Amino acid sequence: MNSIANGESLFSEKESRAPTAILYFFIVLLIGLLLFFFFIAYSPINGESMENTIYDGQSVVLQRRGYTLRRGDLVTADVSDKQDGSHNIIKRVIGLGGDRLLFVRSQNTRNVSLYICKKGDTRLSYVDEPYIKEPMRANVSYGDYALLSYAPEDLLTSFDLDTENADPRTEELRIAAVEACIPIQSSHVFLLGDNRNNSSDSRRYGTQPTDRLVGKVIRITDGGSALDNMLRFLFGI
């Protein structure tokens, strides 16, 4: 008799634990989803401005918080006046706050090279960009930014931007470079598309405050893939 009673008691305890376990499961699931949407964002890609890195029809997963920005990172930024996400662009971080950038027209005047004086430095260095689709052309819009006329790289990288030179030829080039340099203020970034000749970026919108960045790209997915379909479902897109 006691064994039957004990069995009924154990069965009753298991039944009472089941709803509690289910409740805990849904609480943990809810917290997990809230954290996921707090830190992660998803964005389909429309347009060709990031070829050959990202193509039209692909999508990106973004880390929204807790990331460190580095030159070369891919980010999305809200460039709409209302900051309501109605006009997000995806571009590459070329310069950070405190850097100075310089567009230099090539000797044949068709192409443009990019030089940078990084924060804390006083000399220009060439920016090697294997990720761009094709060389920057001089005949596309650079907005309000000037193009420095051709100068040999060994001269461009030989002088201190902030110190006068005894050599008149180098001093003349230094002055021209300082005037053409793009200073990036603190807590701002300079963004360019990888398809430089078909991209609306900081040449149009100017440097962007870091608080207008939506997130940093942590993954690129193909449209229609299992991951892409799952993300579209989760984000209601």
CSV table of C-alpha atoms in Angstrom, one decimal:
chain,number,residue,atom,x,y,z
A,1,MET,CA,0.0,0.0,0.0
A,2,ASN,CA,2.8,2.4,0.9
A,3,SER,CA,4.6,1.7,-2.3
A,4,ILE,CA,1.5,2.6,-4.3
A,5,ALA,CA,1.1,5.8,-2.3
A,6,ASN,CA,4.8,6.7,-2.9
A,7,GLY,CA,4.4,6.0,-6.6
A,8,GLU,CA,1.3,8.3,-6.8
A,9,SER,CA,3.3,11.0,-4.9
A,10,LEU,CA,6.3,10.9,-7.3
A,11,PHE,CA,3.9,11.0,-10.3
A,12,SER,CA,2.2,14.1,-8.8
A,13,GLU,CA,5.5,15.8,-8.2
A,14,LYS,CA,6.6,15.3,-11.8
A,15,GLU,CA,3.3,16.6,-13.1
A,16,SER,CA,3.7,19.8,-10.9
A,17,ARG,CA,7.3,20.3,-12.2
A,18,ALA,CA,6.3,20.1,-15.9
A,19,PRO,CA,4.5,23.5,-16.1
A,20,THR,CA,7.3,25.2,-14.2
A,21,ALA,CA,10.0,23.8,-16.6
A,22,ILE,CA,7.9,24.9,-19.6
A,23,LEU,CA,7.6,28.4,-18.0
A,24,TYR,CA,11.3,28.7,-17.4
A,25,PHE,CA,12.0,27.5,-21.0
A,26,PHE,CA,9.8,30.3,-22.4
A,27,ILE,CA,11.3,32.9,-20.1
A,28,VAL,CA,14.8,32.0,-21.2
A,29,LEU,CA,13.8,31.9,-24.8
A,30,LEU,CA,12.2,35.4,-24.5
A,31,ILE,CA,15.3,36.8,-22.8
A,32,GLY,CA,17.5,35.2,-25.5
A,33,LEU,CA,15.4,36.8,-28.3
A,34,LEU,CA,15.4,40.2,-26.6
A,35,LEU,CA,19.2,40.0,-26.4
A,36,PHE,CA,19.5,38.8,-30.0
A,37,PHE,CA,17.4,41.8,-31.3
A,38,PHE,CA,19.3,44.2,-29.0
A,39,PHE,CA,22.7,43.2,-30.4
A,40,ILE,CA,21.9,41.9,-33.9
A,41,ALA,CA,20.4,43.5,-37.0
A,42,TYR,CA,19.7,42.2,-40.5
A,43,SER,CA,19.7,44.2,-43.7
A,44,PRO,CA,19.0,43.1,-47.3
A,45,ILE,CA,21.3,44.7,-49.9
A,46,ASN,CA,20.0,46.7,-52.8
A,47,GLY,CA,22.4,48.2,-55.3
A,48,GLU,CA,25.9,47.7,-56.7
A,49,SER,CA,28.0,50.2,-54.6
A,50,MET,CA,29.8,47.4,-52.7
A,51,GLU,CA,30.8,45.1,-55.6
A,52,ASN,CA,32.8,43.0,-55.7
A,53,THR,CA,32.5,42.4,-51.9
A,54,ILE,CA,28.8,42.4,-51.6
A,55,TYR,CA,26.3,42.0,-54.5
A,56,ASP,CA,22.7,43.2,-55.0
A,57,GLY,CA,20.3,40.6,-53.5
A,58,GLN,CA,22.6,39.4,-50.8
A,59,SER,CA,22.1,40.4,-47.2
A,60,VAL,CA,24.2,41.2,-44.1
A,61,VAL,CA,24.1,40.4,-40.4
A,62,LEU,CA,25.1,43.4,-38.3
A,63,GLN,CA,26.5,43.7,-34.8
A,64,ARG,CA,24.6,46.7,-33.3
A,65,ARG,CA,26.5,47.2,-30.1
A,66,GLY,CA,29.8,46.4,-28.3
A,67,TYR,CA,32.0,46.4,-31.4
A,68,THR,CA,35.3,48.2,-32.1
A,69,LEU,CA,35.7,50.1,-35.3
A,70,ARG,CA,38.7,49.6,-37.4
A,71,ARG,CA,39.7,50.9,-40.8
A,72,GLY,CA,38.5,48.4,-43.4
A,73,ASP,CA,35.4,47.4,-41.5
A,74,LEU,CA,32.1,47.2,-43.3
A,75,VAL,CA,29.3,49.2,-41.6
A,76,THR,CA,25.8,50.5,-42.3
A,77,ALA,CA,25.0,54.1,-41.6
A,78,ASP,CA,21.7,56.1,-41.4
A,79,VAL,CA,22.1,59.1,-43.6
A,80,SER,CA,18.5,60.2,-43.5
A,81,ASP,CA,17.8,63.6,-42.0
A,82,LYS,CA,15.4,62.0,-39.4
A,83,GLN,CA,17.7,59.1,-38.5
A,84,ASP,CA,14.7,56.9,-38.9
A,85,GLY,CA,16.4,54.2,-40.9
A,86,SER,CA,14.7,55.2,-44.2
A,87,HIS,CA,18.0,55.7,-45.9
A,88,ASN,CA,20.7,53.3,-44.7
A,89,ILE,CA,23.9,52.9,-46.7
A,90,ILE,CA,26.4,50.1,-46.4
A,91,LYS,CA,30.1,51.2,-47.0
A,92,ARG,CA,33.6,50.5,-45.9
A,93,VAL,CA,35.3,52.5,-43.1
A,94,ILE,CA,38.3,54.2,-44.7
A,95,GLY,CA,39.2,56.8,-42.1
A,96,LEU,CA,38.6,57.2,-38.3
A,97,GLY,CA,38.5,60.3,-36.1
A,98,GLY,CA,41.8,62.1,-36.2
A,99,ASP,CA,42.9,60.7,-39.5
A,100,ARG,CA,43.5,62.9,-42.6
A,101,LEU,CA,42.7,61.6,-46.1
A,102,LEU,CA,44.0,62.7,-49.5
A,103,PHE,CA,42.7,62.0,-53.0
A,104,VAL,CA,45.6,62.2,-55.5
A,105,ARG,CA,45.0,62.4,-59.2
A,106,SER,CA,47.3,60.1,-61.2
A,107,GLN,CA,49.8,61.2,-63.8
A,108,ASN,CA,47.5,60.3,-66.7
A,109,THR,CA,44.7,62.3,-64.9
A,110,ARG,CA,42.2,59.4,-65.3
A,111,ASN,CA,42.6,57.6,-62.0
A,112,VAL,CA,42.7,58.6,-58.4
A,113,SER,CA,44.8,57.2,-55.5
A,114,LEU,CA,44.1,57.4,-51.8
A,115,TYR,CA,46.6,58.4,-49.1
A,116,ILE,CA,46.1,58.6,-45.4
A,117,CYS,CA,47.8,60.3,-42.5
A,118,LYS,CA,46.6,58.3,-39.5
A,119,LYS,CA,45.8,59.8,-36.1
A,120,GLY,CA,48.9,60.5,-34.2
A,121,ASP,CA,51.1,60.5,-37.4
A,122,THR,CA,52.3,63.4,-39.5
A,123,ARG,CA,53.2,61.6,-42.7
A,124,LEU,CA,51.1,60.4,-45.6
A,125,SER,CA,51.0,56.7,-46.6
A,126,TYR,CA,49.5,55.0,-49.6
A,127,VAL,CA,46.2,53.1,-48.9
A,128,ASP,CA,46.4,49.7,-50.6
A,129,GLU,CA,42.8,48.7,-51.5
A,130,PRO,CA,42.7,45.2,-53.1
A,131,TYR,CA,38.9,45.1,-52.3
A,132,ILE,CA,37.8,47.8,-54.7
A,133,LYS,CA,36.1,46.8,-58.0
A,134,GLU,CA,38.2,49.0,-60.2
A,135,PRO,CA,40.5,52.1,-59.8
A,136,MET,CA,38.8,55.3,-58.7
A,137,ARG,CA,38.2,57.6,-61.7
A,138,ALA,CA,38.8,61.3,-61.7
A,139,ASN,CA,35.7,62.1,-63.6
A,140,VAL,CA,33.2,61.0,-60.9
A,141,SER,CA,32.0,63.3,-58.2
A,142,TYR,CA,34.1,63.9,-55.2
A,143,GLY,CA,31.7,66.4,-53.7
A,144,ASP,CA,33.4,69.3,-52.0
A,145,TYR,CA,36.7,67.4,-51.7
A,146,ALA,CA,39.7,68.5,-53.8
A,147,LEU,CA,41.9,66.2,-55.8
A,148,LEU,CA,45.6,66.9,-55.4
A,149,SER,CA,47.4,67.0,-58.8
A,150,TYR,CA,49.8,64.2,-59.4
A,151,ALA,CA,52.9,63.9,-57.3
A,152,PRO,CA,55.4,61.0,-57.1
A,153,GLU,CA,54.7,58.7,-54.1
A,154,ASP,CA,58.2,59.0,-52.8
A,155,LEU,CA,57.7,62.8,-52.5
A,156,LEU,CA,54.2,62.5,-51.0
A,157,THR,CA,55.4,60.2,-48.3
A,158,SER,CA,58.7,62.0,-47.6
A,159,PHE,CA,57.6,65.1,-45.7
A,160,ASP,CA,56.0,66.0,-42.4
A,161,LEU,CA,52.6,67.5,-43.0
A,162,ASP,CA,52.8,69.8,-40.0
A,163,THR,CA,56.4,71.1,-40.4
A,164,GLU,CA,57.8,73.5,-43.0
A,165,ASN,CA,60.5,72.2,-45.3
A,166,ALA,CA,63.6,73.9,-46.4
A,167,ASP,CA,63.3,72.5,-49.9
A,168,PRO,CA,60.9,74.9,-51.8
A,169,ARG,CA,59.6,72.1,-54.1
A,170,THR,CA,58.7,69.9,-51.2
A,171,GLU,CA,57.3,72.8,-49.2
A,172,GLU,CA,55.0,73.8,-52.1
A,173,LEU,CA,53.7,70.2,-52.3
A,174,ARG,CA,53.3,70.1,-48.5
A,175,ILE,CA,51.1,73.2,-48.5
A,176,ALA,CA,49.0,71.9,-51.4
A,177,ALA,CA,48.6,68.5,-49.6
A,178,VAL,CA,47.5,70.2,-46.3
A,179,GLU,CA,44.9,72.2,-48.2
A,180,ALA,CA,43.5,69.2,-50.0
A,181,CYS,CA,43.6,66.8,-47.0
A,182,ILE,CA,40.2,65.8,-45.5
A,183,PRO,CA,40.4,66.0,-41.7
A,184,ILE,CA,38.1,63.5,-39.9
A,185,GLN,CA,36.8,64.9,-36.7
A,186,SER,CA,36.6,63.0,-33.5
A,187,SER,CA,33.8,60.3,-33.3
A,188,HIS,CA,33.3,60.4,-37.0
A,189,VAL,CA,34.2,58.1,-39.9
A,190,PHE,CA,34.8,58.5,-43.6
A,191,LEU,CA,33.0,55.9,-45.7
A,192,LEU,CA,33.5,54.7,-49.2
A,193,GLY,CA,31.9,52.0,-51.4
A,194,ASP,CA,34.1,49.3,-52.9
A,195,ASN,CA,32.5,50.1,-56.3
A,196,ARG,CA,34.1,53.6,-56.1
A,197,ASN,CA,32.8,54.8,-59.4
A,198,ASN,CA,29.2,53.9,-58.7
A,199,SER,CA,28.8,54.7,-55.0
A,200,SER,CA,27.1,57.5,-53.0
A,201,ASP,CA,29.2,57.7,-49.8
A,202,SER,CA,31.1,60.2,-47.8
A,203,ARG,CA,32.0,62.1,-51.0
A,204,ARG,CA,28.3,63.0,-51.1
A,205,TYR,CA,27.2,62.7,-47.4
A,206,GLY,CA,30.4,63.9,-45.8
A,207,THR,CA,32.0,62.2,-42.7
A,208,GLN,CA,29.5,60.4,-40.5
A,209,PRO,CA,29.1,60.5,-36.7
A,210,THR,CA,29.7,57.1,-35.2
A,211,ASP,CA,26.3,57.4,-33.4
A,212,ARG,CA,24.6,57.2,-36.8
A,213,LEU,CA,26.2,53.9,-37.6
A,214,VAL,CA,23.5,51.1,-37.5
A,215,GLY,CA,26.0,48.3,-37.0
A,216,LYS,CA,29.1,46.5,-38.1
A,217,VAL,CA,28.9,43.7,-40.7
A,218,ILE,CA,29.7,40.4,-39.2
A,219,ARG,CA,28.4,38.1,-41.9
A,220,ILE,CA,27.3,38.3,-45.5
A,221,THR,CA,24.6,35.8,-46.7
A,222,ASP,CA,23.2,34.9,-50.1
A,223,GLY,CA,19.6,35.7,-50.8
A,224,GLY,CA,17.4,32.7,-50.5
A,225,SER,CA,19.8,30.7,-48.4
A,226,ALA,CA,18.5,28.9,-45.3
A,227,LEU,CA,20.1,31.5,-43.0
A,228,ASP,CA,18.8,34.4,-45.1
A,229,ASN,CA,15.2,32.9,-45.0
A,230,MET,CA,15.4,32.4,-41.2
A,231,LEU,CA,16.6,36.0,-40.7
A,232,ARG,CA,13.9,37.4,-42.9
A,233,PHE,CA,11.4,35.5,-40.8
A,234,LEU,CA,12.8,36.7,-37.5
A,235,PHE,CA,13.0,40.3,-38.6
A,236,GLY,CA,9.7,40.3,-40.4
A,237,ILE,CA,11.2,41.3,-43.8
